[in-house]
PDB file of C-alpha atoms in Angstrom:
ATOM      1  CA  MET F   1      -3.616  -8.476 -13.619  1.00 37.00           C
ATOM      2  CA  ASN F   2      -4.792  -5.460 -15.588  1.00 40.00           C
ATOM      3  CA  ASN F   3      -2.830  -2.239 -15.749  1.00 40.00           C
ATOM      4  CA  HIS F   4      -5.657  -0.504 -13.897  1.00 58.00           C
ATOM      5  CA  SER F   5      -6.876  -1.478 -10.467  1.00 68.00           C
ATOM      6  CA  THR F   6     -10.449  -2.657 -10.155  1.00 82.00           C
ATOM      7  CA  PHE F   7     -12.885  -2.586  -7.271  1.00 79.00           C
ATOM      8  CA  GLY F   8     -12.545  -6.382  -6.914  1.00 84.00           C
ATOM      9  CA  GLN F   9      -8.764  -6.178  -6.666  1.00 89.00           C
ATOM     10  CA  ILE F  10      -9.024  -3.461  -4.058  1.00 89.00           C
ATOM     11  CA  GLN F  11     -11.522  -5.476  -2.021  1.00 88.00           C
ATOM     12  CA  SER F  12      -9.213  -8.516  -2.216  1.00 91.00           C
ATOM     13  CA  PHE F  13      -6.351  -6.476  -0.816  1.00 93.00           C
ATOM     14  CA  PHE F  14      -8.393  -5.632   2.284  1.00 91.00           C
ATOM     15  CA  LEU F  15      -9.332  -9.267   3.022  1.00 91.00           C
ATOM     16  CA  THR F  16      -6.230  -9.704   5.157  1.00 89.00           C
ATOM     17  CA  ASN F  17      -5.954  -8.040   8.533  1.00 92.00           C
ATOM     18  CA  HIS F  18      -2.138  -7.998   8.523  1.00 96.00           C
ATOM     19  CA  VAL F  19      -0.521  -5.222   6.485  1.00 97.00           C
ATOM     20  CA  ALA F  20       3.107  -4.115   6.300  1.00 98.00           C
ATOM     21  CA  VAL F  21       3.921  -0.558   5.223  1.00 98.00           C
ATOM     22  CA  ALA F  22       7.288   0.276   3.679  1.00 97.00           C
ATOM     23  CA  GLY F  23       7.986   3.982   3.688  1.00 94.00           C
ATOM     24  CA  VAL F  24       7.052   4.823   7.274  1.00 94.00           C
ATOM     25  CA  SER F  25       9.490   7.530   8.330  1.00 90.00           C
ATOM     26  CA  ARG F  26      10.908   9.030  11.514  1.00 88.00           C
ATOM     27  CA  GLU F  27       8.990  12.170  10.548  1.00 89.00           C
ATOM     28  CA  SER F  28       5.374  11.631  11.612  1.00 88.00           C
ATOM     29  CA  ARG F  29       3.905  14.039   9.030  1.00 89.00           C
ATOM     30  CA  LYS F  30       5.183  11.995   6.067  1.00 93.00           C
ATOM     31  CA  PHE F  31       2.555  10.224   3.990  1.00 92.00           C
ATOM     32  CA  GLY F  32       3.807   6.716   4.840  1.00 94.00           C
ATOM     33  CA  ASN F  33       3.162   7.472   8.506  1.00 95.00           C
ATOM     34  CA  ILE F  34      -0.319   8.760   7.729  1.00 94.00           C
ATOM     35  CA  VAL F  35      -1.123   5.543   5.838  1.00 96.00           C
ATOM     36  CA  PHE F  36       0.269   3.518   8.748  1.00 96.00           C
ATOM     37  CA  ARG F  37      -1.861   5.366  11.321  1.00 95.00           C
ATOM     38  CA  GLU F  38      -5.047   5.282   9.243  1.00 94.00           C
ATOM     39  CA  LEU F  39      -4.782   1.526   8.667  1.00 96.00           C
ATOM     40  CA  SER F  40      -4.176   1.050  12.404  1.00 95.00           C
ATOM     41  CA  LYS F  41      -7.217   3.181  13.302  1.00 94.00           C
ATOM     42  CA  ARG F  42      -9.387   0.943  11.164  1.00 93.00           C
ATOM     43  CA  GLY F  43      -8.386  -2.238  12.948  1.00 94.00           C
ATOM     44  CA  PHE F  44      -5.643  -3.593  10.713  1.00 96.00           C
ATOM     45  CA  ARG F  45      -2.593  -5.095  12.363  1.00 96.00           C
ATOM     46  CA  VAL F  46       0.035  -2.882  10.746  1.00 97.00           C
ATOM     47  CA  VAL F  47       3.808  -3.017  10.991  1.00 97.00           C
ATOM     48  CA  PRO F  48       6.393  -0.670   9.511  1.00 97.00           C
ATOM     49  CA  VAL F  49       9.313  -1.784   7.355  1.00 97.00           C
ATOM     50  CA  ASN F  50      12.321   0.529   7.537  1.00 95.00           C
ATOM     51  CA  PRO F  51      15.997  -0.498   7.588  1.00 94.00           C
ATOM     52  CA  TYR F  52      17.012   2.644   9.495  1.00 93.00           C
ATOM     53  CA  ALA F  53      14.759   2.630  12.574  1.00 93.00           C
ATOM     54  CA  ASP F  54      14.003   0.389  15.551  1.00 94.00           C
ATOM     55  CA  THR F  55      10.570   1.826  16.389  1.00 94.00           C
ATOM     56  CA  LEU F  56       8.216   4.103  14.475  1.00 92.00           C
ATOM     57  CA  GLU F  57       4.852   5.396  15.614  1.00 85.00           C
ATOM     58  CA  GLY F  58       5.445   3.422  18.835  1.00 88.00           C
ATOM     59  CA  VAL F  59       5.680   0.076  17.011  1.00 92.00           C
ATOM     60  CA  SER F  60       8.696  -2.204  16.534  1.00 95.00           C
ATOM     61  CA  VAL F  61      10.074  -1.959  13.010  1.00 96.00           C
ATOM     62  CA  PHE F  62      11.001  -4.795  10.697  1.00 97.00           C
ATOM     63  CA  LYS F  63      14.264  -3.979   8.938  1.00 96.00           C
ATOM     64  CA  THR F  64      13.460  -5.961   5.775  1.00 97.00           C
ATOM     65  CA  ILE F  65      10.500  -7.633   4.135  1.00 97.00           C
ATOM     66  CA  ALA F  66      12.235 -10.980   4.678  1.00 97.00           C
ATOM     67  CA  ASP F  67      11.927 -10.369   8.445  1.00 97.00           C
ATOM     68  CA  LEU F  68       8.111 -10.089   8.345  1.00 97.00           C
ATOM     69  CA  PRO F  69       6.067 -12.841  10.016  1.00 96.00           C
ATOM     70  CA  ALA F  70       4.261 -15.153   7.558  1.00 95.00           C
ATOM     71  CA  GLU F  71       0.795 -13.743   8.366  1.00 95.00           C
ATOM     72  CA  PHE F  72       1.708 -10.468   6.647  1.00 96.00           C
ATOM     73  CA  GLN F  73       0.526 -11.089   3.104  1.00 94.00           C
ATOM     74  CA  SER F  74      -0.194  -7.473   2.116  1.00 97.00           C
ATOM     75  CA  LEU F  75       2.359  -4.729   1.579  1.00 98.00           C
ATOM     76  CA  VAL F  76       1.780  -1.018   1.011  1.00 98.00           C
ATOM     77  CA  LEU F  77       4.662   0.771  -0.675  1.00 98.00           C
ATOM     78  CA  VAL F  78       5.062   4.482   0.023  1.00 97.00           C
ATOM     79  CA  THR F  79       8.606   4.588  -1.314  1.00 97.00           C
ATOM     80  CA  GLN F  80      10.649   6.052  -4.117  1.00 97.00           C
ATOM     81  CA  PRO F  81      10.029   4.204  -7.418  1.00 97.00           C
ATOM     82  CA  ALA F  82      13.555   2.745  -7.488  1.00 96.00           C
ATOM     83  CA  GLN F  83      12.982   1.290  -3.998  1.00 97.00           C
ATOM     84  CA  THR F  84       9.593  -0.047  -5.099  1.00 98.00           C
ATOM     85  CA  ILE F  85      11.272  -2.253  -7.707  1.00 97.00           C
ATOM     86  CA  GLU F  86      13.546  -3.861  -5.124  1.00 97.00           C
ATOM     87  CA  LEU F  87      10.863  -4.160  -2.426  1.00 98.00           C
ATOM     88  CA  THR F  88       8.466  -5.809  -4.866  1.00 98.00           C
ATOM     89  CA  ARG F  89      11.091  -8.444  -5.642  1.00 97.00           C
ATOM     90  CA  GLU F  90      11.717  -8.973  -1.920  1.00 98.00           C
ATOM     91  CA  ALA F  91       7.974  -9.367  -1.370  1.00 98.00           C
ATOM     92  CA  ALA F  92       7.792 -12.043  -4.062  1.00 98.00           C
ATOM     93  CA  LEU F  93      10.661 -13.956  -2.439  1.00 97.00           C
ATOM     94  CA  LYS F  94       8.810 -13.748   0.889  1.00 97.00           C
ATOM     95  CA  GLY F  95       5.623 -15.057  -0.735  1.00 96.00           C
ATOM     96  CA  ILE F  96       3.663 -11.821  -0.345  1.00 97.00           C
ATOM     97  CA  LYS F  97       1.040 -11.641  -3.080  1.00 95.00           C
ATOM     98  CA  ASN F  98      -0.778  -8.355  -2.332  1.00 97.00           C
ATOM     99  CA  ILE F  99       1.022  -5.135  -3.242  1.00 98.00           C
ATOM    100  CA  TRP F 100      -0.370  -1.601  -3.083  1.00 97.00           C
ATOM    101  CA  MET F 101       1.853   1.011  -4.718  1.00 97.00           C
ATOM    102  CA  GLN F 102       0.803   4.440  -3.534  1.00 96.00           C
ATOM    103  CA  PRO F 103       0.779   7.200  -6.173  1.00 95.00           C
ATOM    104  CA  GLY F 104       4.353   8.342  -6.577  1.00 96.00           C
ATOM    105  CA  ALA F 105       5.745   4.947  -5.581  1.00 97.00           C
ATOM    106  CA  GLU F 106       4.826   3.192  -8.820  1.00 97.00           C
ATOM    107  CA  HIS F 107       7.411   2.045 -11.306  1.00 97.00           C
ATOM    108  CA  PRO F 108       6.483   0.349 -14.608  1.00 97.00           C
ATOM    109  CA  ARG F 109       9.054  -2.416 -14.037  1.00 97.00           C
ATOM    110  CA  ALA F 110       7.661  -3.127 -10.564  1.00 98.00           C
ATOM    111  CA  ILE F 111       4.106  -3.303 -11.924  1.00 97.00           C
ATOM    112  CA  GLU F 112       5.238  -5.591 -14.738  1.00 97.00           C
ATOM    113  CA  PHE F 113       7.121  -7.774 -12.247  1.00 98.00           C
ATOM    114  CA  CYS F 114       3.976  -8.150 -10.129  1.00 97.00           C
ATOM    115  CA  ASN F 115       1.892  -9.037 -13.171  1.00 95.00           C
ATOM    116  CA  GLN F 116       4.425 -11.609 -14.376  1.00 97.00           C
ATOM    117  CA  ASN F 117       4.543 -13.194 -10.916  1.00 97.00           C
ATOM    118  CA  TYR F 118       0.756 -13.345 -10.422  1.00 95.00           C
ATOM    119  CA  MET F 119       0.806 -10.830  -7.593  1.00 97.00           C
ATOM    120  CA  LEU F 120      -2.169  -8.585  -6.925  1.00 96.00           C
ATOM    121  CA  CYS F 121      -0.830  -5.139  -7.797  1.00 96.00           C
ATOM    122  CA  ILE F 122      -2.856  -2.047  -7.035  1.00 96.00           C
ATOM    123  CA  HIS F 123      -1.398   1.167  -8.384  1.00 95.00           C
ATOM    124  CA  HIS F 124      -2.454   4.668  -9.351  1.00 91.00           C
ATOM    125  CA  GLU F 125      -4.918   4.543  -6.433  1.00 92.00           C
ATOM    126  CA  CYS F 126      -4.565   6.124  -3.003  1.00 92.00           C
ATOM    127  CA  ILE F 127      -5.281   3.585  -0.268  1.00 94.00           C
ATOM    128  CA  LEU F 128      -6.817   6.324   1.903  1.00 91.00           C
ATOM    129  CA  MET F 129      -9.608   6.818  -0.653  1.00 88.00           C
ATOM    130  CA  HIS F 130     -10.582   3.176  -0.215  1.00 87.00           C
ATOM    131  CA  LEU F 131     -10.480   2.811   3.573  1.00 83.00           C
ATOM    132  CA  LYS F 132     -13.852   2.876   5.260  1.00 79.00           C
ATOM    133  CA  PRO F 133     -14.896   5.209   6.558  1.00 66.00           C
ATOM    134  CA  THR F 134     -13.164   7.579   4.159  1.00 65.00           C
ATOM    135  CA  THR F 135     -12.411  10.863   5.909  1.00 68.00           C
ATOM    136  CA  GLY F 136     -11.147  14.373   5.234  1.00 70.00           C
ATOM    137  CA  ILE F 137      -9.881  15.387   1.832  1.00 60.00           C
ATOM    138  CA  HIS F 138      -9.846  11.745   0.721  1.00 58.00           C
ATOM    139  CA  SER F 139     -13.607  11.596   1.150  1.00 57.00           C
ATOM    140  CA  PHE F 140     -13.959  14.619  -1.117  1.00 45.00           C
ATOM    141  CA  HIS F 141     -11.585  13.125  -3.715  1.00 54.00           C
ATOM    142  CA  ARG F 142     -13.549   9.880  -3.614  1.00 57.00           C
ATOM    143  CA  PHE F 143     -16.799  11.799  -4.168  1.00 51.00           C
ATOM    144  CA  LEU F 144     -15.317  13.683  -7.140  1.00 52.00           C
ATOM    145  CA  ARG F 145     -13.950  10.524  -8.745  1.00 64.00           C
ATOM    146  CA  LYS F 146     -17.317   8.814  -8.385  1.00 56.00           C
ATOM    147  CA  LEU F 147     -19.011  11.857  -9.861  1.00 53.00           C
ATOM    148  CA  LEU F 148     -16.570  11.834 -12.789  1.00 57.00           C
ATOM    149  CA  ARG F 149     -16.889   8.038 -13.081  1.00 64.00           C
ATOM    150  CA  SER F 150     -13.170   7.486 -12.626  1.00 63.00           C
ATOM    151  CA  PHE F 151     -13.487   5.537  -9.370  1.00 64.00           C
ATOM    152  CA  PRO F 152     -12.792   1.765  -9.721  1.00 72.00           C
ATOM    153  CA  LYS F 153     -15.889  -0.378 -10.207  1.00 63.00           C
TER     154      LYS F 153
END
């Protein structure tokens, strides 16, 4: 895959209806929780991955990526970069091929690992700017990026 996400890669990520989110926290205002809720609102079957909680946002939590059911083939990482490296490797072992690294979660070694293992790796893009309908500040950011021609084509 290229070092920069493309519109086609982003569309491929959304082809599955089952998405796991690592980085959902006990604190509902954290960004991982916002991503989790927004995906849920748009009809995705979303589950949180967190080794330290049993339920988050009213949903049962999977402690590890290895525990995820097979239908979950997409993973959003809203984690610290060092965690992203490990979680990307766990995803590969599980057979997950679609990874979205939220801004701030990216790590060059994790991106390289995905590329070397033929995993779809979206990075340096906020998933909330690509959900439809795009709302709030993300809608404005999307508009600006399109205006400045920096939005993936």
